[in-house]
Every structure is written in structure tokens, then in C-alpha cells.
């Protein structure tokens, strides 16, 4: 396989909403085959997800997810605001969503979100040395904070409402970082 990327012959925005742009991309591959792809055009700001650890517990939030029209259990997350670093965004999201700030934030990994269709990346952090601090967020209703024992981290995988792939990935990254059995 060649590491040479396909040549972009043309791009065009074919649909747009308040939040999303869908771009059609006309590509020419190294073997001269041409294809049209569609992708969601990213905002280039990036996003963060934070695994908060307080004492011997993970702190999760239960909030409404419009895509599945259900309440989902997961870790605090959000977009990086203009002028913010990913670490600053992670600490802000913690304070907005669960009412804690972190003295220690450790970057665990950068994840792709459906790279065949979506250009955005998400930075995963673990937050430790937490302190109470609340910032006003943009959520339409309060997020229920759900403490979960670190010793029972693997039981989260059996919870029906803990199904978001980013949260599951973040849980495994935290398990590795914290050396949980």
C-alpha cells in the first residue's frame, strides 16, 4: 500500500445546518481511480472528554442524548472554545458538568471519531486531585452526577446506558493509566 494520499480534485459543501456542514470530496487515488466521498466538515477546534477520579470513585454524568433519544451515562465532554487549550477545556467542562475542577489533568490519548466521515479529534484526559467548583454550562437541565467505585470499573460495561464508544474507550484508557484490575 502506498502512503501517498489521494489527490483532492474538488470539494463542495452540499448540506449545512446550524451545527454541521456536509462536504462532498472528489478524490483521485494513486492508481488513477476517482471517487466521491461525503464527510462532515469539522470545526477544527477539537473536543475533550474527561475521566474524573475522586477518592476511590469515578464520577460520571447521566444526561440526555438527542441522537438516541435516551439518557446516557458517560464522562464529561465538550468542545474546545476558541483560545482555549484542550486541558483548559477539560477543566472547564468538569466544572460545568459535574461541579468539580482538577488540580491534576493527564492527557491519555487523542481519539478519532469515525475518521471515514468525520475530521474531528477528541482529547481524552484523566482528572485527579479534584476540588469543588461549579461554572455555568449550556446544558438545558442539570446533569445527574453518578459516582462509581473504581474497584467495580468493569461492571460499567454491563450498564445498559453506558454505551457511548468514546466513554467506553476513555474507561479502558483510565483503567490502564490507574493500573486497575
Short mmCIF file of N, CA and C in Angstrom, two decimals:
data_model
loop_
_atom_site.label_atom_id
_atom_site.label_comp_id
_atom_site.label_asym_id
_atom_site.label_seq_id
_atom_site.Cartn_x
_atom_site.Cartn_y
_atom_site.Cartn_z
N UNK A 1 0.84 -1.19 0.00
CA UNK A 1 0.00 0.00 0.00
C UNK A 1 0.88 1.25 0.00
N UNK A 2 0.45 2.21 -0.75
CA UNK A 2 1.16 3.47 -0.82
C UNK A 2 0.73 4.36 0.34
N UNK A 3 1.67 5.14 0.86
CA UNK A 3 1.34 6.11 1.89
C UNK A 3 0.92 7.44 1.27
N UNK A 4 0.92 7.48 -0.05
CA UNK A 4 0.55 8.72 -0.75
C UNK A 4 -0.96 8.92 -0.65
N UNK A 5 -1.34 10.07 -0.16
CA UNK A 5 -2.76 10.38 -0.01
C UNK A 5 -3.37 10.64 -1.38
N UNK A 6 -4.67 10.39 -1.51
CA UNK A 6 -5.34 10.72 -2.77
C UNK A 6 -5.30 12.23 -3.01
N UNK A 7 -5.35 12.59 -4.28
CA UNK A 7 -5.39 14.00 -4.67
C UNK A 7 -6.83 14.50 -4.56
N UNK A 8 -7.02 15.62 -3.89
CA UNK A 8 -8.35 16.23 -3.81
C UNK A 8 -8.54 17.07 -5.07
N UNK A 9 -9.50 16.67 -5.90
CA UNK A 9 -9.76 17.39 -7.14
C UNK A 9 -10.76 18.53 -6.93
N UNK A 10 -11.71 18.32 -6.01
CA UNK A 10 -12.74 19.34 -5.80
C UNK A 10 -13.46 19.06 -4.48
N UNK A 11 -13.83 20.11 -3.77
CA UNK A 11 -14.68 19.97 -2.58
C UNK A 11 -15.84 20.95 -2.71
N UNK A 12 -16.97 20.55 -2.14
CA UNK A 12 -18.16 21.40 -2.19
C UNK A 12 -19.05 21.08 -0.99
N UNK A 13 -19.54 22.13 -0.32
CA UNK A 13 -20.49 21.94 0.77
C UNK A 13 -21.84 21.62 0.13
N UNK A 14 -22.40 20.44 0.47
CA UNK A 14 -23.66 20.01 -0.14
C UNK A 14 -24.84 20.11 0.82
N UNK A 15 -24.58 20.29 2.11
CA UNK A 15 -25.66 20.46 3.09
C UNK A 15 -25.07 21.15 4.32
N UNK A 16 -25.92 21.94 4.97
CA UNK A 16 -25.45 22.67 6.13
C UNK A 16 -26.60 22.90 7.09
N UNK A 17 -26.30 22.77 8.39
CA UNK A 17 -27.26 23.10 9.43
C UNK A 17 -26.58 24.06 10.39
N UNK A 18 -27.25 24.35 11.47
CA UNK A 18 -26.66 25.24 12.48
C UNK A 18 -25.37 24.64 13.04
N UNK A 19 -25.29 23.32 13.16
CA UNK A 19 -24.14 22.65 13.77
C UNK A 19 -23.21 21.95 12.80
N UNK A 20 -23.72 21.51 11.65
CA UNK A 20 -22.94 20.62 10.79
C UNK A 20 -22.86 21.14 9.36
N UNK A 21 -21.74 20.81 8.71
CA UNK A 21 -21.56 21.01 7.28
C UNK A 21 -21.19 19.67 6.68
N UNK A 22 -21.87 19.29 5.60
CA UNK A 22 -21.51 18.07 4.88
C UNK A 22 -20.83 18.49 3.60
N UNK A 23 -19.64 17.96 3.41
CA UNK A 23 -18.81 18.33 2.28
C UNK A 23 -18.66 17.13 1.36
N UNK A 24 -18.82 17.34 0.06
CA UNK A 24 -18.55 16.30 -0.93
C UNK A 24 -17.12 16.51 -1.42
N UNK A 25 -16.36 15.42 -1.45
CA UNK A 25 -14.95 15.49 -1.82
C UNK A 25 -14.72 14.57 -3.01
N UNK A 26 -14.20 15.14 -4.10
CA UNK A 26 -13.88 14.37 -5.31
C UNK A 26 -12.38 14.05 -5.23
N UNK A 27 -12.05 12.75 -5.15
CA UNK A 27 -10.68 12.30 -4.96
C UNK A 27 -10.17 11.50 -6.15
N UNK A 28 -8.87 11.57 -6.35
CA UNK A 28 -8.19 10.74 -7.34
C UNK A 28 -7.08 9.99 -6.61
N UNK A 29 -7.16 8.65 -6.64
CA UNK A 29 -6.20 7.81 -5.94
C UNK A 29 -4.97 7.56 -6.81
N UNK A 30 -3.92 7.04 -6.19
CA UNK A 30 -2.64 6.83 -6.89
C UNK A 30 -2.77 5.89 -8.08
N UNK A 31 -3.78 5.00 -8.06
CA UNK A 31 -4.00 4.10 -9.19
C UNK A 31 -4.94 4.71 -10.24
N UNK A 32 -5.19 6.02 -10.13
CA UNK A 32 -6.00 6.82 -11.06
C UNK A 32 -7.51 6.61 -10.90
N UNK A 33 -7.95 5.81 -9.95
CA UNK A 33 -9.37 5.64 -9.69
C UNK A 33 -9.89 6.90 -8.99
N UNK A 34 -11.04 7.39 -9.46
CA UNK A 34 -11.66 8.57 -8.86
C UNK A 34 -12.92 8.16 -8.10
N UNK A 35 -13.15 8.81 -6.97
CA UNK A 35 -14.33 8.55 -6.16
C UNK A 35 -14.82 9.86 -5.55
N UNK A 36 -16.11 9.88 -5.24
CA UNK A 36 -16.71 10.99 -4.50
C UNK A 36 -17.04 10.47 -3.10
N UNK A 37 -16.62 11.20 -2.10
CA UNK A 37 -16.91 10.88 -0.70
C UNK A 37 -17.68 12.05 -0.10
N UNK A 38 -18.42 11.75 0.96
CA UNK A 38 -19.02 12.81 1.74
C UNK A 38 -18.46 12.72 3.14
N UNK A 39 -18.21 13.88 3.72
CA UNK A 39 -17.70 13.92 5.08
C UNK A 39 -18.29 15.11 5.82
N UNK A 40 -18.36 14.95 7.14
CA UNK A 40 -18.79 16.07 7.97
C UNK A 40 -17.56 16.94 8.17
N UNK A 41 -17.69 18.17 7.81
CA UNK A 41 -16.58 19.09 7.94
C UNK A 41 -16.45 19.50 9.40
N UNK A 42 -15.27 19.29 9.97
CA UNK A 42 -15.04 19.62 11.37
C UNK A 42 -14.87 21.10 11.60
N UNK A 43 -14.97 21.49 12.87
CA UNK A 43 -14.80 22.90 13.21
C UNK A 43 -13.34 23.24 13.51
N UNK A 44 -12.48 22.24 13.48
CA UNK A 44 -11.04 22.38 13.73
C UNK A 44 -10.71 22.83 15.15
N UNK A 45 -11.71 22.91 16.04
CA UNK A 45 -11.44 23.29 17.42
C UNK A 45 -11.12 22.07 18.26
N UNK A 46 -11.70 20.95 17.93
CA UNK A 46 -11.48 19.74 18.69
C UNK A 46 -12.43 19.63 19.87
N UNK A 47 -12.34 18.50 20.54
CA UNK A 47 -13.21 18.21 21.67
C UNK A 47 -12.41 17.49 22.73
N UNK A 48 -12.99 17.44 23.94
CA UNK A 48 -12.34 16.78 25.07
C UNK A 48 -13.33 15.87 25.77
N UNK A 49 -12.80 14.84 26.42
CA UNK A 49 -13.56 14.01 27.35
C UNK A 49 -12.66 13.81 28.56
N UNK A 50 -13.28 13.84 29.75
CA UNK A 50 -12.52 13.80 30.99
C UNK A 50 -13.04 12.67 31.88
N UNK A 51 -12.11 11.84 32.38
CA UNK A 51 -12.43 10.80 33.35
C UNK A 51 -12.06 11.34 34.73
N UNK A 52 -13.06 11.82 35.50
CA UNK A 52 -12.76 12.36 36.82
C UNK A 52 -12.67 11.27 37.88
N UNK A 53 -11.64 11.35 38.72
CA UNK A 53 -11.43 10.38 39.80
C UNK A 53 -11.43 11.16 41.12
N UNK A 54 -12.35 10.82 42.00
CA UNK A 54 -12.45 11.45 43.31
C UNK A 54 -12.39 10.35 44.36
N UNK A 55 -11.35 10.39 45.18
CA UNK A 55 -11.12 9.35 46.18
C UNK A 55 -11.04 8.00 45.46
N UNK A 56 -11.93 7.09 45.74
CA UNK A 56 -11.88 5.77 45.10
C UNK A 56 -13.05 5.59 44.14
N UNK A 57 -13.50 6.71 43.53
CA UNK A 57 -14.66 6.65 42.63
C UNK A 57 -14.40 7.38 41.32
N UNK A 58 -15.01 6.86 40.26
CA UNK A 58 -15.13 7.58 39.00
C UNK A 58 -16.38 8.44 39.11
N UNK A 59 -16.36 9.64 38.54
CA UNK A 59 -17.56 10.47 38.51
C UNK A 59 -18.07 10.52 37.07
N UNK A 60 -19.29 10.03 36.89
CA UNK A 60 -19.92 10.03 35.58
C UNK A 60 -21.12 10.96 35.62
N UNK A 61 -21.62 11.29 34.45
CA UNK A 61 -22.82 12.09 34.36
C UNK A 61 -23.87 11.36 33.54
N UNK A 62 -25.11 11.52 33.94
CA UNK A 62 -26.23 10.98 33.16
C UNK A 62 -26.94 12.18 32.55
N UNK A 63 -26.94 12.24 31.21
CA UNK A 63 -27.59 13.35 30.54
C UNK A 63 -28.28 12.89 29.26
N UNK A 64 -29.19 13.72 28.80
CA UNK A 64 -29.99 13.40 27.63
C UNK A 64 -29.12 13.42 26.37
N UNK A 65 -29.30 12.42 25.50
CA UNK A 65 -28.61 12.32 24.21
C UNK A 65 -29.67 12.36 23.11
N UNK A 66 -29.71 13.44 22.35
CA UNK A 66 -30.74 13.61 21.33
C UNK A 66 -30.65 12.55 20.23
N UNK A 67 -29.42 12.10 19.90
CA UNK A 67 -29.25 11.12 18.84
C UNK A 67 -29.96 9.81 19.10
N UNK A 68 -29.98 9.38 20.35
CA UNK A 68 -30.64 8.11 20.70
C UNK A 68 -31.94 8.33 21.46
N UNK A 69 -32.27 9.59 21.72
CA UNK A 69 -33.47 9.97 22.48
C UNK A 69 -33.55 9.16 23.78
N UNK A 70 -32.43 9.21 24.51
CA UNK A 70 -32.35 8.48 25.77
C UNK A 70 -31.39 9.21 26.69
N UNK A 71 -31.39 8.81 27.95
CA UNK A 71 -30.41 9.31 28.90
C UNK A 71 -29.23 8.35 28.90
N UNK A 72 -28.03 8.91 28.76
CA UNK A 72 -26.81 8.11 28.66
C UNK A 72 -25.89 8.44 29.83
N UNK A 73 -25.21 7.43 30.31
CA UNK A 73 -24.22 7.56 31.36
C UNK A 73 -22.85 7.67 30.69
N UNK A 74 -22.10 8.70 31.04
CA UNK A 74 -20.79 8.86 30.42
C UNK A 74 -19.95 9.87 31.16
N UNK A 75 -18.80 10.17 30.61
CA UNK A 75 -17.86 11.10 31.22
C UNK A 75 -18.09 12.51 30.67
N UNK A 76 -17.73 13.54 31.44
CA UNK A 76 -17.88 14.91 30.95
C UNK A 76 -17.13 15.11 29.63
N UNK A 77 -17.76 15.89 28.76
CA UNK A 77 -17.18 16.11 27.43
C UNK A 77 -17.67 17.43 26.86
N UNK A 78 -16.97 17.91 25.85
CA UNK A 78 -17.41 19.13 25.18
C UNK A 78 -16.37 19.63 24.20
N UNK A 79 -16.72 20.71 23.53
CA UNK A 79 -15.84 21.32 22.54
C UNK A 79 -14.80 22.22 23.19
N UNK A 80 -13.68 22.37 22.51
CA UNK A 80 -12.65 23.32 22.92
C UNK A 80 -13.09 24.68 22.39
N UNK A 81 -13.22 25.65 23.29
CA UNK A 81 -13.62 27.00 22.88
C UNK A 81 -12.46 27.72 22.21
N UNK A 82 -12.74 28.71 21.35
CA UNK A 82 -11.65 29.48 20.72
C UNK A 82 -10.74 30.10 21.79
N UNK A 83 -9.43 29.95 21.59
CA UNK A 83 -8.44 30.49 22.51
C UNK A 83 -8.12 29.59 23.69
N UNK A 84 -8.82 28.48 23.84
CA UNK A 84 -8.60 27.54 24.94
C UNK A 84 -7.66 26.43 24.50
N UNK A 85 -6.88 25.92 25.43
CA UNK A 85 -6.13 24.70 25.18
C UNK A 85 -7.06 23.52 25.49
N UNK A 86 -6.77 22.33 25.00
CA UNK A 86 -7.59 21.18 25.37
C UNK A 86 -7.64 20.96 26.89
N UNK A 87 -6.54 21.17 27.60
CA UNK A 87 -6.54 20.98 29.06
C UNK A 87 -7.45 22.01 29.73
N UNK A 88 -7.43 23.23 29.28
CA UNK A 88 -8.32 24.27 29.83
C UNK A 88 -9.78 23.90 29.56
N UNK A 89 -10.05 23.40 28.37
CA UNK A 89 -11.42 22.98 28.03
C UNK A 89 -11.85 21.82 28.91
N UNK A 90 -10.95 20.88 29.16
CA UNK A 90 -11.27 19.72 30.00
C UNK A 90 -11.64 20.19 31.42
N UNK A 91 -10.87 21.10 31.96
CA UNK A 91 -11.15 21.59 33.32
C UNK A 91 -12.45 22.39 33.35
N UNK A 92 -12.71 23.18 32.32
CA UNK A 92 -13.97 23.93 32.25
C UNK A 92 -15.16 22.98 32.17
N UNK A 93 -15.10 21.98 31.31
CA UNK A 93 -16.21 21.02 31.17
C UNK A 93 -16.48 20.29 32.48
N UNK A 94 -15.43 19.94 33.20
CA UNK A 94 -15.59 19.30 34.51
C UNK A 94 -16.42 20.19 35.44
N UNK A 95 -16.08 21.45 35.48
CA UNK A 95 -16.76 22.38 36.37
C UNK A 95 -18.20 22.65 35.93
N UNK A 96 -18.42 22.70 34.63
CA UNK A 96 -19.77 22.93 34.12
C UNK A 96 -20.67 21.72 34.32
N UNK A 97 -20.14 20.53 34.09
CA UNK A 97 -20.99 19.35 34.05
C UNK A 97 -21.11 18.61 35.38
N UNK A 98 -20.05 18.58 36.19
CA UNK A 98 -20.16 17.81 37.44
C UNK A 98 -19.80 18.61 38.69
N UNK A 99 -19.43 19.88 38.53
CA UNK A 99 -19.19 20.72 39.70
C UNK A 99 -17.86 20.51 40.39
N UNK A 100 -16.85 20.06 39.64
CA UNK A 100 -15.50 19.89 40.20
C UNK A 100 -14.48 20.43 39.20
N UNK A 101 -13.40 20.99 39.74
CA UNK A 101 -12.22 21.32 38.96
C UNK A 101 -11.14 20.31 39.29
N UNK A 102 -10.06 20.33 38.53
CA UNK A 102 -8.97 19.37 38.75
C UNK A 102 -7.65 20.10 38.91
N UNK A 103 -6.90 19.72 39.93
CA UNK A 103 -5.54 20.23 40.09
C UNK A 103 -4.58 19.48 39.19
N UNK A 104 -4.93 18.21 38.86
CA UNK A 104 -4.07 17.38 38.02
C UNK A 104 -4.88 16.84 36.84
N UNK A 105 -4.48 17.20 35.64
CA UNK A 105 -5.07 16.67 34.40
C UNK A 105 -3.96 15.98 33.62
N UNK A 106 -4.19 14.73 33.26
CA UNK A 106 -3.21 13.97 32.49
C UNK A 106 -3.83 13.59 31.16
N UNK A 107 -3.15 13.97 30.08
CA UNK A 107 -3.62 13.61 28.74
C UNK A 107 -3.35 12.12 28.51
N UNK A 108 -4.39 11.38 28.13
CA UNK A 108 -4.24 9.94 27.91
C UNK A 108 -4.07 9.58 26.45
N UNK A 109 -4.87 10.21 25.57
CA UNK A 109 -4.80 9.83 24.15
C UNK A 109 -5.69 10.77 23.33
N UNK A 110 -5.36 10.85 22.06
CA UNK A 110 -6.23 11.53 21.10
C UNK A 110 -6.97 10.45 20.31
N UNK A 111 -8.29 10.56 20.25
CA UNK A 111 -9.12 9.59 19.52
C UNK A 111 -9.72 10.23 18.29
N UNK A 112 -9.85 9.44 17.24
CA UNK A 112 -10.59 9.85 16.05
C UNK A 112 -12.05 9.46 16.25
N UNK A 113 -12.93 10.25 15.69
CA UNK A 113 -14.36 9.97 15.76
C UNK A 113 -14.83 9.65 14.35
N UNK A 114 -14.97 8.37 14.04
CA UNK A 114 -15.42 7.93 12.71
C UNK A 114 -14.61 8.62 11.60
N UNK A 115 -13.29 8.34 11.50
CA UNK A 115 -12.43 9.06 10.58
C UNK A 115 -12.80 8.92 9.10
N UNK A 116 -13.60 7.94 8.75
CA UNK A 116 -14.04 7.81 7.36
C UNK A 116 -15.02 8.90 6.96
N UNK A 117 -15.65 9.52 7.96
CA UNK A 117 -16.69 10.52 7.68
C UNK A 117 -16.53 11.82 8.43
N UNK A 118 -15.68 11.86 9.44
CA UNK A 118 -15.65 12.99 10.35
C UNK A 118 -14.21 13.34 10.67
N UNK A 119 -13.83 14.61 10.52
CA UNK A 119 -12.44 15.02 10.68
C UNK A 119 -12.05 15.34 12.11
N UNK A 120 -12.99 15.47 13.01
CA UNK A 120 -12.69 15.92 14.37
C UNK A 120 -11.97 14.86 15.20
N UNK A 121 -11.22 15.36 16.17
CA UNK A 121 -10.48 14.52 17.12
C UNK A 121 -10.95 14.87 18.53
N UNK A 122 -10.81 13.91 19.43
CA UNK A 122 -11.17 14.13 20.83
C UNK A 122 -9.96 13.80 21.70
N UNK A 123 -9.63 14.72 22.60
CA UNK A 123 -8.54 14.52 23.55
C UNK A 123 -9.13 13.92 24.83
N UNK A 124 -8.56 12.80 25.28
CA UNK A 124 -9.04 12.14 26.49
C UNK A 124 -8.08 12.46 27.64
N UNK A 125 -8.65 12.92 28.75
CA UNK A 125 -7.88 13.27 29.95
C UNK A 125 -8.38 12.47 31.13
N UNK A 126 -7.50 12.29 32.11
CA UNK A 126 -7.93 11.81 33.42
C UNK A 126 -7.72 12.98 34.38
N UNK A 127 -8.70 13.22 35.24
CA UNK A 127 -8.66 14.33 36.18
C UNK A 127 -8.56 13.79 37.60
N UNK A 128 -7.56 14.28 38.34
CA UNK A 128 -7.34 13.85 39.71
C UNK A 128 -7.13 15.09 40.58
N UNK A 129 -7.06 14.88 41.88
CA UNK A 129 -6.94 15.99 42.83
C UNK A 129 -8.07 16.99 42.60
N UNK A 130 -9.30 16.49 42.66
CA UNK A 130 -10.47 17.31 42.38
C UNK A 130 -10.83 18.20 43.56
N UNK A 131 -11.44 19.34 43.26
CA UNK A 131 -11.94 20.28 44.25
C UNK A 131 -13.29 20.80 43.77
N UNK A 132 -14.15 21.14 44.70
CA UNK A 132 -15.48 21.63 44.32
C UNK A 132 -15.37 22.98 43.63
N UNK A 133 -15.99 23.09 42.47
CA UNK A 133 -16.02 24.33 41.72
C UNK A 133 -17.07 24.19 40.62
N UNK A 134 -18.00 25.10 40.55
CA UNK A 134 -19.08 25.00 39.56
C UNK A 134 -19.06 26.23 38.65
N UNK A 135 -19.13 25.96 37.34
CA UNK A 135 -19.29 27.00 36.33
C UNK A 135 -20.62 26.78 35.63
N UNK A 136 -21.22 27.85 35.15
CA UNK A 136 -22.48 27.75 34.40
C UNK A 136 -22.20 27.12 33.04
N UNK A 137 -22.94 26.08 32.71
CA UNK A 137 -22.77 25.41 31.42
C UNK A 137 -23.93 25.73 30.48
N UNK A 138 -23.97 25.04 29.35
CA UNK A 138 -25.02 25.27 28.37
C UNK A 138 -26.05 24.15 28.32
N UNK A 139 -26.01 23.25 29.31
CA UNK A 139 -26.95 22.14 29.34
C UNK A 139 -28.35 22.66 29.68
N UNK A 140 -29.39 22.09 29.06
CA UNK A 140 -30.76 22.56 29.31
C UNK A 140 -31.32 22.10 30.66
N UNK A 141 -30.71 21.08 31.26
CA UNK A 141 -31.15 20.61 32.58
C UNK A 141 -29.92 20.13 33.33
N UNK A 142 -30.00 20.08 34.66
CA UNK A 142 -28.83 19.62 35.42
C UNK A 142 -28.46 18.19 35.05
N UNK A 143 -27.17 17.93 35.03
CA UNK A 143 -26.65 16.58 34.76
C UNK A 143 -26.58 15.85 36.09
N UNK A 144 -27.13 14.65 36.13
CA UNK A 144 -27.06 13.82 37.33
C UNK A 144 -25.63 13.26 37.45
N UNK A 145 -24.97 13.54 38.57
CA UNK A 145 -23.62 13.01 38.81
C UNK A 145 -23.76 11.63 39.44
N UNK A 146 -23.08 10.65 38.85
CA UNK A 146 -23.16 9.26 39.31
C UNK A 146 -21.76 8.80 39.72
N UNK A 147 -21.51 8.68 41.05
CA UNK A 147 -20.22 8.13 41.49
C UNK A 147 -20.20 6.62 41.26
N UNK A 148 -19.05 6.11 40.81
CA UNK A 148 -18.91 4.68 40.52
C UNK A 148 -17.62 4.18 41.15
N UNK A 149 -17.66 3.14 41.98
CA UNK A 149 -16.44 2.64 42.62
C UNK A 149 -15.39 2.21 41.60
N UNK A 150 -14.16 2.69 41.81
CA UNK A 150 -13.06 2.28 40.93
C UNK A 150 -12.90 0.77 40.91
N UNK A 151 -13.11 0.13 42.05
CA UNK A 151 -12.93 -1.32 42.13
C UNK A 151 -13.95 -2.08 41.27
N UNK A 152 -15.02 -1.41 40.86
CA UNK A 152 -16.05 -2.05 40.03
C UNK A 152 -16.10 -1.44 38.63
N UNK A 153 -14.97 -0.92 38.16
CA UNK A 153 -14.93 -0.25 36.86
C UNK A 153 -15.47 -1.14 35.74
N UNK A 154 -15.13 -2.43 35.75
CA UNK A 154 -15.53 -3.32 34.64
C UNK A 154 -17.04 -3.55 34.61
N UNK A 155 -17.72 -3.38 35.74
CA UNK A 155 -19.17 -3.55 35.79
C UNK A 155 -19.91 -2.45 35.03
N UNK A 156 -19.23 -1.33 34.79
CA UNK A 156 -19.83 -0.27 33.98
C UNK A 156 -20.20 -0.80 32.59
N UNK A 157 -19.41 -1.72 32.08
CA UNK A 157 -19.63 -2.26 30.74
C UNK A 157 -20.94 -3.03 30.63
N UNK A 158 -21.51 -3.43 31.75
CA UNK A 158 -22.79 -4.14 31.75
C UNK A 158 -23.98 -3.20 31.90
N UNK A 159 -23.71 -1.93 32.15
CA UNK A 159 -24.80 -0.96 32.32
C UNK A 159 -25.39 -0.63 30.94
N UNK A 160 -26.69 -0.77 30.84
CA UNK A 160 -27.39 -0.56 29.57
C UNK A 160 -27.18 0.86 29.02
N UNK A 161 -27.11 1.86 29.92
CA UNK A 161 -26.99 3.24 29.46
C UNK A 161 -25.55 3.74 29.38
N UNK A 162 -24.58 2.86 29.58
CA UNK A 162 -23.17 3.20 29.39
C UNK A 162 -22.72 2.56 28.09
N UNK A 163 -23.06 3.19 26.98
CA UNK A 163 -22.82 2.54 25.69
C UNK A 163 -22.07 3.42 24.69
N UNK A 164 -21.83 4.66 25.03
CA UNK A 164 -21.14 5.54 24.08
C UNK A 164 -19.70 5.09 23.91
N UNK A 165 -19.28 4.89 22.67
CA UNK A 165 -17.95 4.33 22.40
C UNK A 165 -16.82 5.20 22.95
N UNK A 166 -17.00 6.51 22.96
CA UNK A 166 -15.94 7.38 23.48
C UNK A 166 -15.77 7.18 24.99
N UNK A 167 -16.88 7.04 25.70
CA UNK A 167 -16.80 6.80 27.14
C UNK A 167 -16.21 5.43 27.44
N UNK A 168 -16.59 4.43 26.66
CA UNK A 168 -16.02 3.09 26.85
C UNK A 168 -14.51 3.12 26.60
N UNK A 169 -14.09 3.80 25.54
CA UNK A 169 -12.65 3.92 25.26
C UNK A 169 -11.94 4.65 26.39
N UNK A 170 -12.54 5.74 26.88
CA UNK A 170 -11.93 6.51 27.97
C UNK A 170 -11.82 5.66 29.23
N UNK A 171 -12.82 4.82 29.49
CA UNK A 171 -12.78 3.94 30.65
C UNK A 171 -11.58 3.00 30.56
N UNK A 172 -11.34 2.39 29.41
CA UNK A 172 -10.21 1.47 29.26
C UNK A 172 -8.87 2.21 29.35
N UNK A 173 -8.81 3.43 28.82
CA UNK A 173 -7.59 4.21 28.96
C UNK A 173 -7.32 4.56 30.42
N UNK A 174 -8.37 4.90 31.16
CA UNK A 174 -8.23 5.19 32.59
C UNK A 174 -7.83 3.93 33.37
N UNK A 175 -8.43 2.82 33.02
CA UNK A 175 -8.11 1.55 33.69
C UNK A 175 -6.62 1.24 33.52
N UNK A 176 -6.11 1.44 32.32
CA UNK A 176 -4.68 1.20 32.07
C UNK A 176 -3.82 2.19 32.85
N UNK A 177 -4.18 3.47 32.81
CA UNK A 177 -3.40 4.51 33.48
C UNK A 177 -3.37 4.30 35.00
N UNK A 178 -4.52 3.95 35.56
CA UNK A 178 -4.65 3.76 37.02
C UNK A 178 -4.23 2.36 37.47
N UNK A 179 -3.90 1.50 36.49
CA UNK A 179 -3.50 0.11 36.76
C UNK A 179 -4.56 -0.64 37.57
N UNK A 180 -5.80 -0.50 37.14
CA UNK A 180 -6.92 -1.19 37.80
C UNK A 180 -7.03 -2.62 37.30
N UNK A 181 -7.37 -3.52 38.18
CA UNK A 181 -7.52 -4.93 37.80
C UNK A 181 -8.98 -5.25 37.60
#
